[in-house]
Coordinates of C-alpha atoms in Angstrom, one line a residue:
M1215 CA 0.5 36.0 -3.8
D1216 CA 3.2 33.4 -3.2
I1217 CA 5.8 34.2 -5.9
K1218 CA 8.1 31.3 -4.9
R1219 CA 5.3 28.8 -5.0
D1220 CA 4.0 30.1 -8.3
K1221 CA 7.4 29.7 -9.8
E1222 CA 7.6 26.1 -8.5
V1223 CA 4.2 25.3 -9.9
L1224 CA 5.3 26.7 -13.3
K1225 CA 8.4 24.5 -13.3
L1226 CA 6.4 21.4 -12.5
N1227 CA 3.9 22.1 -15.2
L1228 CA 6.7 22.5 -17.7
L1229 CA 8.1 19.2 -16.5
D1230 CA 4.8 17.5 -16.9
M1231 CA 4.5 18.8 -20.5
Y1232 CA 8.0 17.5 -21.3
M1233 CA 7.1 14.1 -20.0
Q1234 CA 3.9 13.9 -22.0
E1235 CA 6.0 14.6 -25.2
H1236 CA 8.9 12.3 -24.1
P1237 CA 7.3 9.6 -22.0
P1238 CA 10.0 7.5 -20.2
T1239 CA 9.9 3.7 -20.1
C1240 CA 9.7 3.6 -16.3
M1241 CA 8.6 6.3 -14.0
V1242 CA 8.4 6.4 -10.2
L1243 CA 7.2 9.1 -7.7
Y1244 CA 7.2 8.4 -4.0
R1245 CA 6.9 10.3 -0.7
L1246 CA 7.7 8.7 2.6
P1247 CA 5.3 9.6 5.5
R1248 CA 5.8 13.1 7.0
Q1249 CA 8.6 13.9 4.7
H1250 CA 8.6 17.3 2.8
K1251 CA 10.1 16.0 -0.4
I1252 CA 9.2 13.8 -3.3
E1253 CA 11.6 11.5 -5.1
F1254 CA 11.2 11.4 -8.8
L1255 CA 12.9 8.6 -10.8
L1256 CA 13.0 8.0 -14.5
S1257 CA 14.5 5.3 -16.8
N1258 CA 14.4 4.5 -20.4
K1259 CA 15.5 1.0 -19.8
Q1260 CA 13.3 -2.0 -18.9
P1261 CA 13.2 -2.8 -15.2
Q1262 CA 14.8 -6.0 -13.9
T1263 CA 12.1 -8.6 -13.5
F1264 CA 11.8 -11.6 -11.2
T1265 CA 9.1 -14.3 -10.7
S1266 CA 9.9 -14.4 -7.0
I1267 CA 11.5 -12.1 -4.5
P1268 CA 15.2 -12.4 -5.2
D1269 CA 17.8 -12.7 -2.4
K1270 CA 19.5 -9.5 -3.5
V1271 CA 20.0 -7.1 -6.3
R1272 CA 22.9 -4.8 -7.3
G1273 CA 22.8 -1.1 -6.7
G1274 CA 20.1 1.1 -5.5
G1275 CA 16.7 1.8 -6.9
F1276 CA 12.9 1.2 -6.5
F1277 CA 11.6 -2.3 -5.9
V1278 CA 8.0 -3.4 -6.5
A1279 CA 6.4 -6.7 -5.7
P1280 CA 2.9 -8.0 -6.5
F1281 CA 0.8 -10.0 -4.1
S1282 CA 1.8 -13.2 -5.9
P1283 CA 4.8 -12.9 -8.2
S1284 CA 4.5 -14.6 -11.6
E1285 CA 5.5 -14.2 -15.3
D1286 CA 2.4 -12.0 -15.8
D1287 CA 3.0 -9.9 -12.6
P1288 CA 6.7 -10.0 -11.8
C1289 CA 8.7 -8.3 -9.1
L1290 CA 10.3 -5.2 -10.6
F1291 CA 13.6 -3.4 -9.8
I1292 CA 13.8 0.0 -11.4
K1293 CA 17.3 1.6 -11.5
P1294 CA 17.0 5.3 -12.3
E1295 CA 18.9 6.8 -15.2
S1296 CA 17.9 10.3 -14.0
A1297 CA 16.3 11.5 -10.8
M1298 CA 15.5 14.5 -8.8
T1299 CA 14.2 15.5 -5.4
I1300 CA 11.2 17.8 -5.4
P1301 CA 10.4 19.8 -2.3
T1302 CA 6.7 19.8 -1.4
F1303 CA 5.0 23.1 -0.8
F1304 CA 1.3 22.3 -0.5
P1305 CA 0.0 22.5 3.1
P1306 CA -1.8 19.4 4.5
K1307 CA -5.5 19.4 3.7
D1308 CA -8.4 18.2 5.9
I1309 CA -10.1 15.5 3.8
E1310 CA -13.7 14.9 4.4
V1311 CA -14.4 11.2 4.0
D1312 CA -17.8 9.7 4.7
S1313 CA -18.0 7.4 7.8
G1314 CA -19.7 4.8 5.7
E1315 CA -23.2 5.2 7.2
D1316 CA -24.5 6.8 4.0
I1317 CA -22.8 4.4 1.6
E1318 CA -25.5 2.8 -0.5
E1319 CA -23.4 0.6 -2.7
P1320 CA -25.1 -2.8 -2.8
V1321 CA -23.2 -6.0 -2.1
D1322 CA -21.8 -7.4 -5.3
S1323 CA -22.9 -11.0 -6.1
A1324 CA -19.3 -12.1 -6.8
Y1325 CA -18.2 -10.7 -3.5
A1326 CA -21.0 -12.4 -1.7
K1327 CA -20.1 -15.8 -3.3
A1328 CA -16.4 -15.4 -2.4
F1329 CA -17.4 -14.4 1.2
A1330 CA -19.5 -17.6 1.5
R1331 CA -16.6 -19.8 0.3
M1332 CA -14.2 -18.2 2.8
K1333 CA -16.7 -18.4 5.7
Q1334 CA -17.0 -22.1 4.9
A1335 CA -13.2 -22.5 5.0
L1336 CA -13.2 -20.7 8.4
A1337 CA -16.0 -22.9 9.7
M1338 CA -14.3 -26.1 8.6
G1339 CA -11.0 -25.0 10.2
E1340 CA -9.1 -24.8 6.9
V1341 CA -8.0 -21.3 7.9
E1342 CA -8.1 -19.3 11.1
K1343 CA -8.1 -15.9 9.3
I1344 CA -8.3 -14.9 5.7
V1345 CA -8.4 -11.7 3.7
L1346 CA -11.1 -11.1 1.0
A1347 CA -10.2 -8.5 -1.6
R1348 CA -12.3 -7.0 -4.4
N1349 CA -11.9 -4.3 -7.1
K1350 CA -14.1 -2.0 -9.1
V1351 CA -13.6 0.2 -12.1
V1352 CA -14.4 3.9 -11.7
G1353 CA -14.1 7.1 -13.8
N1354 CA -11.0 9.1 -13.1
N1355 CA -10.9 12.9 -13.8
A1356 CA -7.3 13.3 -12.6
E1357 CA -4.6 13.5 -15.1
I1358 CA -2.1 11.0 -13.8
P1359 CA 0.7 11.8 -13.7
P1360 CA 1.4 14.9 -13.6
V1361 CA 3.9 15.6 -10.8
L1362 CA 1.8 18.6 -9.7
Y1363 CA -1.2 16.3 -9.1
F1364 CA 1.0 13.9 -7.1
M1365 CA 2.0 16.7 -4.8
H1366 CA -1.7 17.4 -4.1
V1367 CA -2.2 13.8 -3.2
C1368 CA 0.7 13.9 -0.8
S1369 CA -0.8 17.0 0.9
M1370 CA -4.1 15.1 1.3
Y1371 CA -2.4 12.2 3.2
P1372 CA 0.7 13.5 5.0
D1373 CA 0.9 10.5 7.4
C1374 CA 0.9 7.9 4.6
Y1375 CA 3.4 6.6 2.1
V1376 CA 2.3 7.8 -1.3
A1377 CA 3.7 6.2 -4.5
Y1378 CA 3.1 6.2 -8.2
F1379 CA 4.9 3.7 -10.5
N1380 CA 4.5 3.0 -14.2
T1381 CA 6.3 0.3 -16.1
P1382 CA 5.6 -1.7 -19.2
Q1383 CA 5.1 -4.8 -17.1
S1384 CA 2.8 -3.4 -14.4
G1385 CA 1.0 -0.4 -15.9
A1386 CA 0.4 2.7 -13.8
W1387 CA -0.4 2.4 -10.1
L1388 CA -1.1 4.8 -7.3
T1389 CA -1.0 3.8 -3.7
I1390 CA -1.7 5.6 -0.4
T1391 CA -0.9 3.4 2.5
P1392 CA -0.1 3.6 6.2
E1393 CA 1.4 0.1 6.5
V1394 CA 5.2 -0.4 6.9
L1395 CA 6.4 -3.8 5.8
L1396 CA 10.1 -3.2 6.4
Q1397 CA 12.2 -0.1 7.1
K1398 CA 15.8 0.4 8.1
K1399 CA 16.6 3.1 10.7
E1400 CA 20.2 3.4 11.6
D1401 CA 21.2 -0.1 12.9
E1402 CA 17.7 -1.4 13.5
W1403 CA 14.9 -2.7 11.3
G1404 CA 11.2 -2.0 11.8
T1405 CA 7.9 -3.5 10.7
M1406 CA 4.4 -3.4 12.1
A1407 CA 1.3 -5.6 12.7
L1408 CA -1.5 -3.5 11.3
A1409 CA -5.0 -5.1 11.4
G1410 CA -8.4 -4.3 12.7
T1411 CA -10.5 -1.5 11.3
M1412 CA -12.8 1.2 12.6
P1413 CA -14.3 4.3 11.0
I1414 CA -13.2 7.6 12.5
G1415 CA -16.1 9.6 13.7
E1416 CA -15.7 12.9 15.5
S1417 CA -12.4 11.7 16.9
V1418 CA -9.8 8.9 16.5
P1419 CA -10.9 5.9 18.5
H1420 CA -8.9 4.4 21.3
V1421 CA -7.6 0.8 21.5
E1422 CA -10.3 -0.2 23.9
D1423 CA -13.0 1.0 21.4
F1424 CA -12.1 -1.9 19.0
D1425 CA -14.2 -5.0 19.4
K1426 CA -12.9 -8.5 20.2
K1427 CA -12.9 -9.5 16.5
N1428 CA -10.6 -6.7 15.5
R1429 CA -8.3 -7.2 18.5
R1430 CA -8.0 -10.9 17.8
E1431 CA -7.3 -10.2 14.1
Q1432 CA -4.5 -7.8 15.0
R1433 CA -3.0 -10.2 17.6
L1434 CA -2.8 -13.0 15.0
V1435 CA -0.9 -10.8 12.6
A1436 CA 1.6 -9.7 15.4
D1437 CA 2.2 -13.3 16.5
Y1438 CA 2.8 -14.4 12.9
I1439 CA 5.3 -11.7 12.1
V1440 CA 7.4 -12.4 15.2
Q1441 CA 7.5 -16.1 14.4
A1442 CA 8.4 -15.4 10.7
L1443 CA 11.3 -13.2 11.8
Q1444 CA 12.8 -15.5 14.5
P1445 CA 15.2 -17.4 12.1
L1446 CA 16.6 -14.2 10.7
A1447 CA 16.3 -11.6 13.5
N1448 CA 17.7 -10.8 16.9
E1449 CA 16.3 -8.8 19.8
I1450 CA 12.7 -8.7 18.5
R1451 CA 10.6 -6.2 20.4
V1452 CA 6.9 -5.8 20.0
E1453 CA 5.9 -2.4 21.2
D1454 CA 2.6 -1.4 22.9
I1455 CA -0.4 -1.6 20.7
M1456 CA -1.6 1.8 19.3
V1457 CA -4.2 3.2 17.0
K1458 CA -3.0 4.4 13.5
A1459 CA -5.2 6.6 11.5
A1460 CA -5.3 6.7 7.7
G1461 CA -7.8 9.1 6.1
A1462 CA -11.2 8.4 7.8
I1463 CA -10.2 4.9 9.0
A1464 CA -8.3 3.8 12.1
H1465 CA -6.4 0.5 12.6
L1466 CA -4.8 -1.3 15.5
C1467 CA -1.0 -1.3 15.1
S1468 CA 1.9 -2.9 17.0
P1469 CA 5.3 -1.6 15.9
I1470 CA 7.9 -4.3 15.8
R1471 CA 11.7 -3.6 16.1
F1472 CA 14.6 -6.0 15.6
T1473 CA 18.2 -6.3 14.5
S1474 CA 19.4 -8.6 11.7
S1475 CA 22.4 -9.1 9.4
A1476 CA 20.2 -10.5 6.7
Q1477 CA 19.8 -8.8 3.3
P1478 CA 16.6 -6.7 3.2
L1479 CA 15.1 -8.8 0.3
R1480 CA 15.7 -11.9 2.4
L1481 CA 13.7 -10.4 5.2
L1482 CA 11.0 -9.5 2.7
Q1483 CA 10.9 -13.1 1.6
A1484 CA 10.1 -14.1 5.2
L1485 CA 7.5 -11.4 5.8
H1486 CA 5.5 -11.2 2.5
P1487 CA 2.6 -11.7 2.5
T1488 CA 1.7 -11.2 6.1
P1489 CA -1.7 -12.4 7.5
A1490 CA -2.8 -8.7 7.3
V1491 CA -3.2 -9.2 3.5
C1492 CA -3.4 -13.0 3.1
G1493 CA -4.4 -15.2 6.1
L1494 CA -3.5 -18.1 8.4
P1495 CA -2.2 -20.7 7.8
L1496 CA -0.4 -18.9 4.9
D1497 CA -0.5 -21.7 2.3
A1498 CA -4.0 -22.7 3.0
A1499 CA -5.2 -19.1 2.8
R1500 CA -3.4 -18.5 -0.5
E1501 CA -5.3 -21.5 -2.0
V1502 CA -8.7 -20.4 -0.7
I1503 CA -8.0 -16.9 -2.0
R1504 CA -7.1 -18.4 -5.4
Q1505 CA -10.3 -20.4 -5.4
S1506 CA -12.6 -17.7 -4.2
E1507 CA -11.6 -14.3 -5.6
S1508 CA -12.9 -13.8 -9.1
T1509 CA -10.2 -11.4 -10.3
S1510 CA -6.4 -11.2 -9.8
R1511 CA -5.0 -8.9 -7.1
R1512 CA -2.0 -8.0 -9.3
Y1513 CA 0.1 -5.4 -7.4
Y1514 CA -2.6 -4.8 -4.8
A1515 CA -1.4 -6.3 -1.4
G1516 CA 2.1 -6.4 -2.7
F1517 CA 4.7 -3.8 -1.6
S1518 CA 7.0 -1.2 -3.0
G1519 CA 9.7 1.3 -1.9
P1520 CA 13.3 2.5 -2.2
L1521 CA 16.0 -0.2 -1.9
N1522 CA 19.5 1.1 -1.0
Y1523 CA 18.5 4.3 -2.7
K1524 CA 20.0 7.5 -1.2
D1525 CA 20.9 5.5 1.9
E1526 CA 17.2 4.7 2.3
T1527 CA 15.5 1.3 2.4
A1528 CA 11.8 1.3 3.2
F1529 CA 8.9 -0.8 2.0
Y1530 CA 5.2 -0.3 2.4
V1531 CA 2.3 -2.6 1.6
T1532 CA 0.4 -1.6 -1.5
L1533 CA -3.0 -0.8 0.0
R1534 CA -5.6 1.9 -0.8
C1535 CA -4.4 1.6 -4.4
A1536 CA -5.6 1.9 -8.0
Q1537 CA -4.4 0.8 -11.3
L1538 CA -4.7 3.8 -13.7
H1539 CA -5.8 3.2 -17.2
Q1540 CA -5.9 5.2 -20.4
G1541 CA -9.3 6.7 -21.1
Q1542 CA -9.8 8.2 -17.7
T1543 CA -10.7 5.0 -15.8
A1544 CA -9.1 3.4 -12.8
T1545 CA -9.5 0.0 -11.0
L1546 CA -9.7 0.5 -7.2
Y1547 CA -8.7 -2.3 -4.9
A1548 CA -9.5 -3.0 -1.2
G1549 CA -9.8 -5.9 1.2
S1550 CA -10.8 -6.9 4.7
G1551 CA -9.8 -9.6 7.2
L1552 CA -12.3 -12.3 7.8
L1553 CA -12.6 -14.4 11.0
S1554 CA -15.3 -16.9 11.9
E1555 CA -17.6 -14.1 13.4
S1556 CA -17.3 -11.8 10.4
S1557 CA -20.5 -10.6 8.7
L1558 CA -21.0 -10.0 4.9
E1559 CA -22.4 -6.5 5.4
D1560 CA -19.7 -5.3 7.8
E1561 CA -16.9 -6.6 5.6
W1562 CA -18.4 -5.1 2.4
L1563 CA -18.8 -1.7 4.2
E1564 CA -15.2 -1.9 5.3
T1565 CA -14.0 -2.3 1.7
C1566 CA -16.2 0.7 0.7
R1567 CA -14.6 2.9 3.3
K1568 CA -11.1 1.9 2.2
M1569 CA -11.9 2.6 -1.4
Q1570 CA -12.9 6.1 -0.5
T1571 CA -9.3 6.9 0.4
I1572 CA -8.1 6.4 -3.2
D1573 CA -11.4 7.5 -4.8
K1574 CA -11.1 10.9 -3.1
A1575 CA -7.6 11.3 -4.3
L1576 CA -8.6 10.5 -7.9
Y1577 CA -11.3 13.1 -7.9
K1578 CA -9.5 16.0 -6.1

């Protein structure tokens, strides 16, 4: 018997009960990768809202942006009225996620139609790369929050950024993502080009195991990020390509380091959205996405993270995410990058694998 752990569990259960009786206006839980603490932010005030990424905000807090900011889905800045740091005590778990070979989910007709439209845009040269996203509603037997459940999710994915945010404007969202959009470490900024996907079999694949399509997709993202940063950054360094695992999926990743005197939100204006979640050329890809996808992405493929909070500024792309609804249902989101050689069945299967990450978390 672990008496210390049992006492902590009791405290968290009591905290959950209190929040159910006194729900805050805004609530945030987040855990940065490989950290052994969860930040818990509460506010009974409305968040600051913006229809585009602002140049800067005052003070520290938690910033959230959707894929495409608007009146309906604004950027949000949550300044906590109360906060606490909760140490994590659940050991990392080995999560069994299917490789995808046994997935028997048939291709949705709306997805097939959107795929055909995007393939046409690729064939006609309207875009060089584009990301097709979809969503689906599933049952959800997890009580979200509580804080105790969030800790379990963190233990399932220790290498990922895990965040939960709930505001009147956005509703409740849970994200489990490996992709850094922007992070400050001492005097240097970091981002990454994350693209290309392979299932993990008995072991994590090597870079050379990825096919030409995935390597080209990743190179396009890396080249774009460097170009987007050049007006604002100095000493841009693209590090050697590596493989980054997230659940049962592996991606190609090039860490990118740079220095800059620009405000973090100004850097985010330049970076978001990257071709990893949108496409190339950016404006043309946005328009094809708008024409092709049958539902709004909302906060999927946006980003979130602490901004000048406890001397931390770190933003992660909102991938492997779900919007959590009352009545024990959730809307899962996933996408995949399309090039001219992409096939409908392969891209559909990739989204199925990605949805498993969040689906497993909801049902643990």
